[in-house]
Amino acid sequence: MKQLKQPDNKIMIYPIYHHQSVLNDICDTLGYDINTTINKDFNQSTKVYTLGKYDFPYILFVGLGDVSELTTAKLRKLVLNISKNISEPVQLMTDHLDEGIDKHAFVRIWVESHIIAQYQECKIGHDVKMIADLDIVSSGYVEKDIETGRIYGEGINYARRLADTPSNLMTPEDMVKEAVELAKAYNIEYTILNKSALEEMKAGGILSVNQGSHIPAYMIVLKYTHNGNAPHKAVIGKGITFDSGGYNLKSNSYGMKYDMCGGADVLGIMKILAGIQAKTNVYGIIPVTENLVNGKAYKPQDVITTLSGKTVEVVSTDAEGRLILCDAITYAQRLGASHLIDLATLTGACVAALGDVYTGVFANDDAYYQEFEQAMKAADEKGWRLPMDDEYFAKIKSNSADFKNSMGKPGAGASIAANFLNAFVEEGTKWIHLDIAGTADNDGTGATGAMIRSVVEFIK
């Protein structure tokens, strides 16, 4: 992508508000006033053929609607709708956009959204679909906006690609390879805690979940330092590369390759932060394993000792995500992080409550949540804060351990899971939990990269 001062032979995309008229030189070149033939209503497009008057075959006029009503969120939706059908190089006209959304934001959002819209899951054995080239026609300085949009779009698509990869080709070992390659490419410090290291640490949560798999568990730790001696925050992502449910076997495990979307999102977040050289210090932590069944697999009513030393009675082996996350939360705090945020496809209860529109948000500190709420607004993503009262935690009391990993029956499952995780957050540590079970993928087909923008905005 590049900045151009004059149109070339690529198809022209011309966004236009209701009150605007098409530039006179375009009307003169085409030989008639085309304002009466194009639809300027929001999200409407009109294809006007140039009939040899330009080197490109047509101009695609894209209606922006009323200038006072266009928001960045609406612009994102518009670009996704337009760009998903583009199959050839295009050029975006921007010089005439001197009001409404700031031109720098307009360009940045259009580039990012174009890249996201163009993404398709790659069929195994076939070539990856190439992103159609997009040039920006502008007399102003927009190179930085183009680059930022590219970094965000490619970072989100990177996380989507990891999540979309079938679980036999995206095992815990493959996740480790991806993390190491990313760290080396961006000069990020990394540590890979293998099974022996986890056993030495006595990380019983992740090790118990891993017992049913022949592929060992890992804890991926990336350390991004770009703000001097400031404390490191931590972003934690659930990395279950496939979830059978364990002995509490799922009736339908289709879509469970997406149970590592939280971990994939963390790698996407780290890629974006490093790409934009965000002035922040942050750990990216991913506990990664499969949850399968064999003769060694953990069972209901087993009692495990987590990394924190707290004991947990296993009610459901299908409530495994919280068992690997609790060890990651403990480890992040041992590294010195006092501000945490985690992303996890954690509960079907959150899907039932919020569907695929809102991400469930939990927080143990009101001010910390309000900061994240502002980040979501800036990122044009939707989250809904759900309750985390003590009464929910009371429902997982155990006679055999400090507490249980599940209530064992339907009812407030998302809040109970969040309360479980909160039990491993030390006093004074600020923590946010994002339950992305409903928003991370499109009903078992196609990862979305939900909440990556919000977390980047929050951290940077």
XYZ file of C-alpha atoms in Angstrom:
460
model
C 0.000 0.000 0.000
C 1.246 3.459 -0.739
C 0.230 7.086 -0.897
C -0.519 8.470 -4.338
C -1.017 12.037 -5.432
C -2.711 11.158 -8.716
C -5.034 8.288 -9.627
C -3.453 5.461 -11.610
C -5.074 2.627 -13.540
C -6.546 0.866 -10.500
C -10.279 0.895 -9.907
C -11.298 3.997 -7.991
C -13.288 3.877 -4.745
C -14.925 7.222 -4.082
C -16.623 7.608 -0.657
C -19.123 10.463 -0.593
C -21.420 12.146 1.940
C -25.026 13.117 1.215
C -24.297 16.823 0.891
C -21.215 16.460 -1.303
C -20.983 16.742 -5.068
C -18.586 14.669 -7.119
C -15.427 16.564 -8.058
C -15.951 18.661 -11.180
C -12.963 17.234 -13.033
C -14.441 13.724 -12.762
C -17.795 14.892 -14.114
C -16.017 16.798 -16.891
C -13.913 13.780 -17.820
C -16.931 11.480 -17.912
C -18.902 14.087 -19.830
C -21.988 14.391 -17.619
C -23.146 15.236 -14.092
C -23.192 11.893 -12.322
C -24.502 13.259 -8.997
C -28.067 12.357 -9.916
C -27.176 8.751 -10.722
C -25.314 7.685 -7.583
C -26.788 6.600 -4.250
C -25.164 8.501 -1.386
C -27.119 6.771 1.367
C -24.991 5.038 3.984
C -23.571 1.665 2.937
C -24.962 1.960 -0.593
C -22.640 1.674 -3.581
C -22.991 2.700 -7.200
C -20.743 1.446 -9.983
C -20.199 4.016 -12.735
C -18.353 2.756 -15.819
C -15.747 5.116 -17.269
C -16.165 3.926 -20.901
C -12.502 4.492 -21.673
C -12.373 8.017 -20.210
C -10.024 6.702 -17.513
C -7.527 3.844 -17.550
C -9.664 1.919 -15.052
C -13.050 0.405 -16.004
C -15.293 1.950 -13.365
C -15.570 4.149 -10.284
C -17.219 2.641 -7.210
C -19.066 5.414 -5.376
C -19.677 4.481 -1.731
C -22.386 6.341 0.173
C -21.397 7.663 3.605
C -24.811 9.106 4.399
C -25.217 12.140 6.647
C -21.854 13.565 7.741
C -23.164 14.094 11.275
C -24.236 10.454 11.620
C -21.148 8.614 10.417
C -19.154 7.070 13.278
C -15.946 5.076 13.225
C -17.943 1.949 14.133
C -20.266 2.475 11.158
C -17.286 3.143 8.913
C -15.737 -0.191 9.901
C -18.939 -2.029 8.984
C -19.151 -0.181 5.675
C -15.589 -1.070 4.663
C -16.063 -4.719 5.657
C -19.132 -4.832 3.413
C -17.368 -3.177 0.479
C -13.953 -4.847 0.686
C -15.121 -8.437 1.117
C -16.225 -8.414 -2.544
C -13.093 -6.765 -3.975
C -10.877 -9.068 -6.035
C -8.561 -6.657 -7.860
C -6.294 -3.706 -6.927
C -8.154 -0.543 -5.963
C -7.388 3.051 -5.034
C -9.240 5.032 -2.388
C -9.913 8.724 -3.007
C -9.637 10.834 0.157
C -8.721 14.409 -0.808
C -12.359 15.509 -0.925
C -13.035 14.265 2.645
C -12.370 17.490 4.530
C -15.071 17.106 7.207
C -16.695 14.425 9.325
C -14.353 11.712 10.591
C -10.763 12.936 10.765
C -8.982 11.966 7.544
C -6.136 10.242 9.390
C -8.598 8.056 11.311
C -10.583 7.496 8.105
C -7.536 6.188 6.251
C -6.325 4.088 9.186
C -9.717 2.425 9.676
C -10.242 1.844 5.952
C -6.854 0.138 5.545
C -7.300 -2.035 8.641
C -10.868 -3.007 7.776
C -9.970 -3.747 4.157
C -7.292 -6.220 5.282
C -9.668 -7.861 7.767
C -12.474 -8.116 5.195
C -10.176 -9.695 2.611
C -9.077 -12.513 4.935
C -10.275 -16.034 4.223
C -9.462 -19.247 6.051
C -6.942 -21.132 3.950
C -8.036 -24.538 2.707
C -5.335 -27.040 3.593
C -3.287 -27.892 0.517
C -4.255 -24.684 -1.275
C -2.562 -21.311 -1.605
C -3.390 -18.549 0.835
C -5.723 -15.927 -0.623
C -3.778 -12.742 -1.305
C -5.111 -9.429 0.004
C -6.166 -7.189 -2.892
C -3.830 -4.202 -3.106
C -5.212 -0.910 -1.819
C -3.627 2.445 -2.607
C -4.570 5.726 -0.957
C -4.932 8.813 -3.119
C -4.127 11.771 -0.895
C -2.214 15.028 -1.104
C -1.798 15.009 2.672
C 0.628 12.989 4.785
C -1.039 9.676 5.508
C 1.878 7.224 5.346
C 1.805 6.673 9.117
C -1.956 6.074 9.057
C -1.560 3.518 6.270
C 1.180 1.719 8.187
C -0.784 1.674 11.442
C -3.864 0.318 9.687
C -1.747 -2.352 8.037
C -0.176 -3.426 11.348
C -3.545 -3.732 13.074
C -5.172 -5.558 10.166
C -2.327 -8.016 9.732
C -2.049 -8.584 13.497
C -5.742 -9.437 13.780
C -5.578 -11.693 10.716
C -2.520 -13.435 12.152
C -4.480 -14.399 15.260
C -7.400 -15.523 13.090
C -5.115 -17.702 10.981
C -3.706 -19.434 14.066
C -7.195 -20.126 15.392
C -8.548 -21.283 12.029
C -5.770 -23.845 11.567
C -7.073 -27.390 12.261
C -6.082 -28.726 15.668
C -3.959 -31.541 14.230
C -1.850 -28.849 12.555
C -1.989 -26.339 15.440
C -0.933 -28.458 18.393
C 0.644 -27.073 21.568
C 4.032 -27.646 19.935
C 2.934 -25.668 16.865
C 1.735 -22.833 19.102
C 5.167 -22.750 20.714
C 6.850 -22.569 17.295
C 4.589 -19.683 16.279
C 5.342 -17.798 19.494
C 9.102 -18.279 19.128
C 9.048 -17.146 15.487
C 7.029 -14.071 16.433
C 9.377 -13.235 19.310
C 12.459 -13.549 17.120
C 10.917 -11.481 14.319
C 10.188 -8.577 16.687
C 13.095 -8.988 19.092
C 10.764 -9.878 21.974
C 12.257 -11.740 24.911
C 10.672 -15.155 25.382
C 10.628 -18.124 27.731
C 9.004 -21.472 26.978
C 8.215 -23.468 30.098
C 8.054 -27.118 29.044
C 6.415 -29.978 30.904
C 9.486 -30.611 33.059
C 9.577 -26.963 34.104
C 5.846 -27.007 34.853
C 6.294 -30.150 36.952
C 9.151 -28.561 38.847
C 6.975 -25.490 39.476
C 4.085 -27.768 40.532
C 1.687 -26.139 38.079
C -1.023 -28.700 38.835
C -3.814 -26.928 36.978
C -2.347 -27.106 33.497
C -0.616 -30.431 34.149
C -3.871 -32.090 35.214
C -5.676 -30.976 32.070
C -2.720 -32.220 30.007
C -2.777 -35.765 31.444
C -5.030 -37.120 28.685
C -2.786 -35.941 25.823
C 0.434 -37.456 24.470
C 1.572 -33.942 23.505
C 3.100 -32.137 26.503
C 1.803 -28.886 27.936
C 3.689 -25.603 27.756
C 3.537 -22.139 29.244
C 4.489 -19.546 26.625
C 5.870 -16.311 28.097
C 6.687 -13.320 25.876
C 8.202 -10.209 27.453
C 7.804 -6.943 25.540
C 9.753 -4.060 27.065
C 9.477 -0.628 25.478
C 8.894 1.727 28.399
C 12.066 1.760 30.460
C 11.779 0.462 33.984
C 7.996 0.782 34.206
C 6.218 -2.294 35.628
C 5.063 -4.971 33.210
C 1.360 -5.659 32.775
C 0.233 -9.117 31.679
C -2.111 -10.356 28.956
C -3.095 -13.997 29.380
C -4.786 -16.194 26.778
C -6.405 -19.597 27.094
C -4.581 -22.015 24.807
C -6.623 -25.221 24.636
C -5.769 -26.323 21.086
C -8.567 -28.883 21.164
C -11.186 -29.550 23.837
C -12.935 -32.917 23.865
C -14.417 -32.175 27.277
C -12.322 -34.922 28.842
C -14.296 -37.584 30.704
C -17.195 -35.144 30.719
C -17.188 -35.693 26.979
C -18.862 -33.062 24.840
C -21.872 -34.224 22.858
C -20.559 -32.207 19.902
C -16.965 -31.029 19.810
C -17.143 -29.403 16.372
C -15.640 -25.942 16.660
C -13.325 -26.847 19.526
C -10.230 -26.004 17.511
C -11.271 -22.460 18.446
C -10.735 -23.091 22.159
C -7.295 -21.517 21.768
C -8.611 -18.217 20.389
C -7.578 -16.439 23.590
C -4.008 -17.654 23.153
C -4.022 -16.768 19.452
C -5.329 -13.310 20.335
C -2.444 -12.776 22.760
C 0.043 -13.475 19.975
C -1.874 -11.080 17.710
C -1.824 -8.434 20.448
C 1.915 -8.803 20.951
C 2.480 -8.581 17.188
C 0.535 -5.313 16.990
C 2.172 -3.772 20.064
C 5.616 -4.551 18.697
C 4.646 -3.406 15.215
C 3.512 0.029 16.365
C 6.333 0.127 18.937
C 3.888 0.904 21.716
C 5.529 2.548 24.714
C 4.513 -0.044 27.238
C 5.858 -3.070 29.089
C 3.782 -6.238 28.939
C 3.994 -9.989 29.340
C 2.064 -12.195 26.926
C 1.348 -15.482 28.687
C -0.315 -18.521 27.093
C -0.846 -21.815 28.918
C -1.254 -24.329 26.107
C -2.414 -27.954 26.034
C -5.026 -30.299 24.618
C -7.900 -31.620 26.747
C -8.304 -35.246 25.694
C -9.186 -38.658 27.165
C -6.981 -41.661 27.858
C -6.221 -43.950 30.782
C -4.178 -41.255 32.498
C -6.648 -38.384 32.019
C -7.900 -36.503 35.062
C -11.379 -37.437 36.264
C -14.387 -35.939 38.030
C -13.839 -35.775 41.811
C -10.057 -35.769 41.458
C -8.449 -33.132 43.666
C -5.569 -31.174 42.163
C -3.099 -28.712 43.642
C -2.616 -25.624 41.503
C 0.530 -23.528 41.116
C -0.776 -21.203 43.827
C -0.978 -24.086 46.306
C -4.763 -23.895 46.412
C -6.587 -27.169 45.894
C -9.468 -27.753 43.496
C -11.994 -30.549 43.313
C -12.733 -31.412 39.709
C -16.476 -31.456 39.181
C -16.240 -31.261 35.407
C -13.276 -32.067 33.191
C -14.981 -29.825 30.629
C -14.324 -26.830 32.881
C -10.646 -27.088 32.003
C -9.945 -23.572 30.747
C -10.089 -22.073 34.211
C -7.649 -24.710 35.466
C -4.924 -23.686 33.037
C -5.708 -19.974 33.403
C -5.437 -20.040 37.194
C -1.837 -21.253 36.934
C -1.079 -18.567 34.334
C -2.589 -15.889 36.588
C -0.442 -17.067 39.489
C 2.666 -17.130 37.300
C 2.023 -13.623 35.955
C 1.863 -12.305 39.506
C 5.093 -14.118 40.390
C 6.714 -12.246 37.514
C 5.621 -9.016 39.199
C 2.619 -8.066 37.090
C -0.033 -6.264 39.145
C -2.330 -5.389 36.222
C -3.780 -8.400 34.407
C -6.230 -9.054 31.616
C -7.153 -12.460 30.235
C -9.013 -13.621 27.125
C -10.693 -17.011 27.066
C -13.383 -18.936 25.239
C -14.478 -19.989 28.688
C -18.201 -20.698 29.056
C -21.228 -21.671 27.040
C -23.183 -19.724 29.632
C -21.726 -16.485 28.291
C -22.770 -17.493 24.774
C -26.298 -18.158 26.039
C -26.434 -14.788 27.775
C -24.787 -12.499 25.209
C -24.661 -14.462 21.950
C -22.097 -13.372 19.380
C -22.627 -9.626 19.799
C -21.121 -8.755 23.197
C -18.065 -10.132 24.958
C -18.588 -10.873 28.640
C -16.417 -8.625 30.799
C -15.570 -9.190 34.462
C -13.401 -6.981 36.658
C -12.320 -6.870 40.282
C -11.798 -3.090 40.257
C -14.281 -0.450 39.078
C -11.698 2.109 37.964
C -9.745 -0.541 36.062
C -12.946 -1.621 34.323
C -13.793 1.960 33.392
C -10.397 2.295 31.713
C -11.133 -0.810 29.681
C -14.628 0.428 28.863
C -13.075 3.529 27.303
C -10.665 1.314 25.366
C -13.574 -0.704 23.964
C -15.306 2.481 22.829
C -12.135 3.708 21.131
C -11.746 0.317 19.439
C -15.423 0.072 18.390
C -15.913 -3.269 20.144
C -18.769 -4.352 22.383
C -18.436 -5.779 25.869
C -20.913 -6.125 28.740
C -19.874 -6.191 32.365
C -21.325 -9.170 34.200
C -21.607 -9.636 37.991
C -19.063 -11.370 40.184
C -20.718 -11.381 43.621
C -19.527 -13.527 46.527
C -22.759 -15.496 46.345
C -21.540 -17.038 43.098
C -18.281 -18.154 44.668
C -20.211 -19.761 47.509
C -21.725 -22.140 44.974
C -18.355 -23.824 44.358
C -17.498 -24.679 47.964
C -16.056 -28.185 48.295
C -15.828 -30.797 51.037
C -12.699 -32.250 49.420
C -10.689 -29.155 48.483
C -10.520 -25.392 48.846
C -13.205 -25.149 46.166
C -14.626 -26.834 43.052
C -13.969 -25.973 39.422
C -17.673 -25.950 38.529
C -21.095 -25.893 40.136
C -21.952 -28.994 38.123
C -25.338 -27.761 36.912
C -26.665 -24.908 34.791
C -26.927 -21.415 36.226
C -24.673 -18.329 36.132
C -21.852 -20.355 34.628
C -19.932 -17.338 33.327
C -20.019 -15.550 36.682
C -19.047 -18.693 38.568
C -16.081 -19.237 36.234
C -14.990 -15.638 36.744
C -15.266 -16.026 40.510
C -13.120 -19.134 40.308
C -10.383 -17.211 38.470
C -10.680 -14.290 40.863
C -9.758 -16.638 43.709
C -6.229 -16.721 42.267
C -5.886 -12.949 41.930
C -3.935 -11.582 44.860
C -5.036 -8.593 46.899
C -3.925 -5.375 45.233
C -3.756 -6.913 41.743
C -6.118 -5.392 39.197
C -7.668 -7.921 36.850
C -10.087 -8.100 33.933
C -11.463 -11.305 32.450
C -12.894 -11.399 28.931
C -15.142 -14.357 28.150
C -14.972 -14.429 24.344
C -16.770 -17.760 23.924
C -19.523 -16.147 21.866
C -17.498 -13.577 19.939
C -14.247 -15.397 19.113
C -15.609 -17.293 16.111
C -18.581 -17.359 13.788
C -20.520 -20.291 15.247
C -17.664 -22.739 14.866
C -16.501 -21.467 11.474
C -14.037 -18.622 11.174
C -12.148 -16.827 13.927
C -12.924 -13.129 14.392
C -10.035 -11.737 16.446
C -12.572 -10.218 18.835
C -11.206 -7.905 21.532
C -7.693 -7.655 20.078
C -8.168 -3.973 19.227
C -9.636 -3.236 22.657
C -6.809 -4.913 24.535
C -4.156 -3.170 22.430
C -5.882 0.154 23.066
C -6.077 -0.662 26.782
C -2.431 -1.645 27.123
C -0.771 0.935 24.932
